[in-house]
JSON list of C-alpha atoms in Angstrom, two decimals:
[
{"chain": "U", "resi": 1, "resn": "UNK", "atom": "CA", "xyz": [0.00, 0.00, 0.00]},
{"chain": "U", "resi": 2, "resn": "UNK", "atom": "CA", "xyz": [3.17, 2.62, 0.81]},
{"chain": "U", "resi": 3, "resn": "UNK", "atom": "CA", "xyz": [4.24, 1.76, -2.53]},
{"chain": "U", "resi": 4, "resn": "UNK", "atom": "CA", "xyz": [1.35, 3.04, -4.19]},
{"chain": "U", "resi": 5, "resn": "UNK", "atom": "CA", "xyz": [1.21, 6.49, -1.78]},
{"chain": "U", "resi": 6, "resn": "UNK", "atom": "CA", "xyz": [-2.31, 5.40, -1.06]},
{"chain": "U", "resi": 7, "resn": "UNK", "atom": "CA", "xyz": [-4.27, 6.69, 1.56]},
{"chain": "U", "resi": 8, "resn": "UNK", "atom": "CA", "xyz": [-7.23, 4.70, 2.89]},
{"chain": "U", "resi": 9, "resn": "UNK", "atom": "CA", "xyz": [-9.62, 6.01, 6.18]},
{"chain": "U", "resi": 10, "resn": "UNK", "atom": "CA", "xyz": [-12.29, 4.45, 8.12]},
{"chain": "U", "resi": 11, "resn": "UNK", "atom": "CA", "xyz": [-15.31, 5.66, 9.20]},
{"chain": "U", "resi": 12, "resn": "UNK", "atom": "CA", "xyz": [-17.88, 3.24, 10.90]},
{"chain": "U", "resi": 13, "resn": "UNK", "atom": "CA", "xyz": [-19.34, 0.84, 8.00]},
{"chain": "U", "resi": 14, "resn": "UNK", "atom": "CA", "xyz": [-17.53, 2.62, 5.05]},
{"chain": "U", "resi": 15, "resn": "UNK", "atom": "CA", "xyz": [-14.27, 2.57, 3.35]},
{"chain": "U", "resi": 16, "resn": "UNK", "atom": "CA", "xyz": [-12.56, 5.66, 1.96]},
{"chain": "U", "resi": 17, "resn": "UNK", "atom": "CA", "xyz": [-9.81, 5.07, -0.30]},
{"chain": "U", "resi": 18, "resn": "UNK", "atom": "CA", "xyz": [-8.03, 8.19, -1.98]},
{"chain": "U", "resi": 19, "resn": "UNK", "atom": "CA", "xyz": [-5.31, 7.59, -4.24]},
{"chain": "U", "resi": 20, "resn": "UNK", "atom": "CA", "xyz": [-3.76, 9.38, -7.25]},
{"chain": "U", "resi": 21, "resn": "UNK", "atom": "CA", "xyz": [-3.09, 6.73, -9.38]},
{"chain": "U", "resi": 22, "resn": "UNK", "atom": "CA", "xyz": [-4.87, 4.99, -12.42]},
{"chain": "U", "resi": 23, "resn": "UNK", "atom": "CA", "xyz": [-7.84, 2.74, -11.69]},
{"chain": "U", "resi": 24, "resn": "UNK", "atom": "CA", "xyz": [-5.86, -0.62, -12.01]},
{"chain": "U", "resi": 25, "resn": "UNK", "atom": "CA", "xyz": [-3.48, 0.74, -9.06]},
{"chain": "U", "resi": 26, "resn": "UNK", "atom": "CA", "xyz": [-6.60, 1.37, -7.11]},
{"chain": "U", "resi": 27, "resn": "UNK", "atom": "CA", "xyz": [-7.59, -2.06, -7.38]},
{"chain": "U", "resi": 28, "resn": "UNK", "atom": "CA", "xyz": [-4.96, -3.57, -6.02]},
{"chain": "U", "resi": 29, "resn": "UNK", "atom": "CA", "xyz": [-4.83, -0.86, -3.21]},
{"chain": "U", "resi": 30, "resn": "UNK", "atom": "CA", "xyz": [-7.96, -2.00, -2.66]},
{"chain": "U", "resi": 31, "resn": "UNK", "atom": "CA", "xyz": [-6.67, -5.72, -2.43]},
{"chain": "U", "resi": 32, "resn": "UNK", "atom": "CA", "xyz": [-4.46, -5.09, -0.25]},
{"chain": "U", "resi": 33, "resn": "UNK", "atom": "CA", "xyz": [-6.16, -2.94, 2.61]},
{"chain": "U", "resi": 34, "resn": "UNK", "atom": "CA", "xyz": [-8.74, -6.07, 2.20]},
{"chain": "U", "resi": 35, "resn": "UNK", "atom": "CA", "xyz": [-6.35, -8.49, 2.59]},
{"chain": "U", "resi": 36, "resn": "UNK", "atom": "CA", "xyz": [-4.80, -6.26, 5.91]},
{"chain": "U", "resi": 37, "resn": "UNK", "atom": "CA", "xyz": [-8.44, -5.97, 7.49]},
{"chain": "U", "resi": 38, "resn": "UNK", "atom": "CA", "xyz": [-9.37, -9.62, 6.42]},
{"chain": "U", "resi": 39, "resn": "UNK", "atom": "CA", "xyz": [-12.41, -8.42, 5.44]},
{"chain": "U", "resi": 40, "resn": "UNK", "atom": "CA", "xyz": [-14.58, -8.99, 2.38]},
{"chain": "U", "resi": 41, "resn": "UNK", "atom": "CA", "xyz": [-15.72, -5.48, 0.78]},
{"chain": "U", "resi": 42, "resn": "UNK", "atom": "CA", "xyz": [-18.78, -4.68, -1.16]},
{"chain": "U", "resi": 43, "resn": "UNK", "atom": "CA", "xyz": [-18.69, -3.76, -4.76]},
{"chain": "U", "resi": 44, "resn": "UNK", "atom": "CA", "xyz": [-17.83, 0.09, -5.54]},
{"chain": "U", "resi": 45, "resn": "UNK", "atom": "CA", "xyz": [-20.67, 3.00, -4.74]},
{"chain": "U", "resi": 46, "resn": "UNK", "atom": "CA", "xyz": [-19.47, 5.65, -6.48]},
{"chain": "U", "resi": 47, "resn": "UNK", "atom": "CA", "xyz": [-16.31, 6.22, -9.08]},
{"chain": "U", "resi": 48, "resn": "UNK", "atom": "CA", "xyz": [-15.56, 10.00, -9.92]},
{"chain": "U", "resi": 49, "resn": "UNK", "atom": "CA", "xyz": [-12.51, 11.63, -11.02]},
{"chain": "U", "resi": 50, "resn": "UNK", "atom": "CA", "xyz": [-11.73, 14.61, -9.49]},
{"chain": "U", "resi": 51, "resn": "UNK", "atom": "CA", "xyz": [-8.73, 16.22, -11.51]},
{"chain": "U", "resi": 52, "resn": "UNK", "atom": "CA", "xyz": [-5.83, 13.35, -11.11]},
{"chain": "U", "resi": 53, "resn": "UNK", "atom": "CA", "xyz": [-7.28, 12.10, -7.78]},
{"chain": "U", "resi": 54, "resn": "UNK", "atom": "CA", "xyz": [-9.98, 9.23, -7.81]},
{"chain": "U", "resi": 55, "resn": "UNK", "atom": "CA", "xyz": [-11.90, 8.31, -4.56]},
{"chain": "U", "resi": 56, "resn": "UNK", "atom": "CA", "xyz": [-13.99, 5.35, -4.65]},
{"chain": "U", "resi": 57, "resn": "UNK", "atom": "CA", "xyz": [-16.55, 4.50, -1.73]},
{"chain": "U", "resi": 58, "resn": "UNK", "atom": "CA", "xyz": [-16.79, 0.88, -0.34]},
{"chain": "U", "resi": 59, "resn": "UNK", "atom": "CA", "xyz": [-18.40, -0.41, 1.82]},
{"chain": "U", "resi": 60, "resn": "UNK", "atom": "CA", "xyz": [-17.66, -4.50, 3.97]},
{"chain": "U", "resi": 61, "resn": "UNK", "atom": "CA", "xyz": [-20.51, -6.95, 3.77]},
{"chain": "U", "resi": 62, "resn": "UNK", "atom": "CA", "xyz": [-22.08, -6.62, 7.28]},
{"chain": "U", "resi": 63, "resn": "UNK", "atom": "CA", "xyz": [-25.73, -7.19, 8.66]},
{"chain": "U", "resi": 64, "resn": "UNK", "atom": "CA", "xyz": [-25.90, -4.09, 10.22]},
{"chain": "U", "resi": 65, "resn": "UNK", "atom": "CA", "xyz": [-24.33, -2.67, 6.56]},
{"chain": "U", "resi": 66, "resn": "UNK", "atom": "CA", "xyz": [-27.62, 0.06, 5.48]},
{"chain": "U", "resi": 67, "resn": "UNK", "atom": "CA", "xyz": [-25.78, 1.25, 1.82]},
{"chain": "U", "resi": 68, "resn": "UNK", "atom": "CA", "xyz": [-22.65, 4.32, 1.93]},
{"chain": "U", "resi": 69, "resn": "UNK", "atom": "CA", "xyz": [-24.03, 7.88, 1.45]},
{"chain": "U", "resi": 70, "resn": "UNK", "atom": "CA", "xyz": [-22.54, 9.57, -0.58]},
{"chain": "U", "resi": 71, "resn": "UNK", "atom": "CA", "xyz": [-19.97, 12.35, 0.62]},
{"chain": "U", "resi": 72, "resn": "UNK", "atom": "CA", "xyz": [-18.68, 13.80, -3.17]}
]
């Protein structure tokens, strides 16, 4: 994840991942911080490119798991 300069934060059920690289970098940045949390993530929320920075919402597979709002 260093490698990449990745940045990912945690807030309650969701998953913010901000990175400045192209979208197959983000998938495996996204691999990764799965594989470090052993958790199994949700499919993607939103996708939007803002300038050369991407952030993509997630959110884990959880009972108590009600959707991501989104914060763009």
């Amino acid at each position: 994840m260093g490698a990449l300069g990745g940045q990912i934060e945690r807030a309650g059920d969701e998953v913010l991942i901000l990175a400045d690289h192209s979208l197959k970098d983000l998938q495996g940045l996204l691999a990764d911080g799965a594989e470090e949390r052993n958790e199994e993530l949700n499919s993607v929320n939103t996708l939007r490119l803002l300038g050369r920075w991407t952030r993509m919402i997630l959110w884990p597979i959880s009972p108590r798991s009600r959707g991501v709002s989104t914060i763009l």
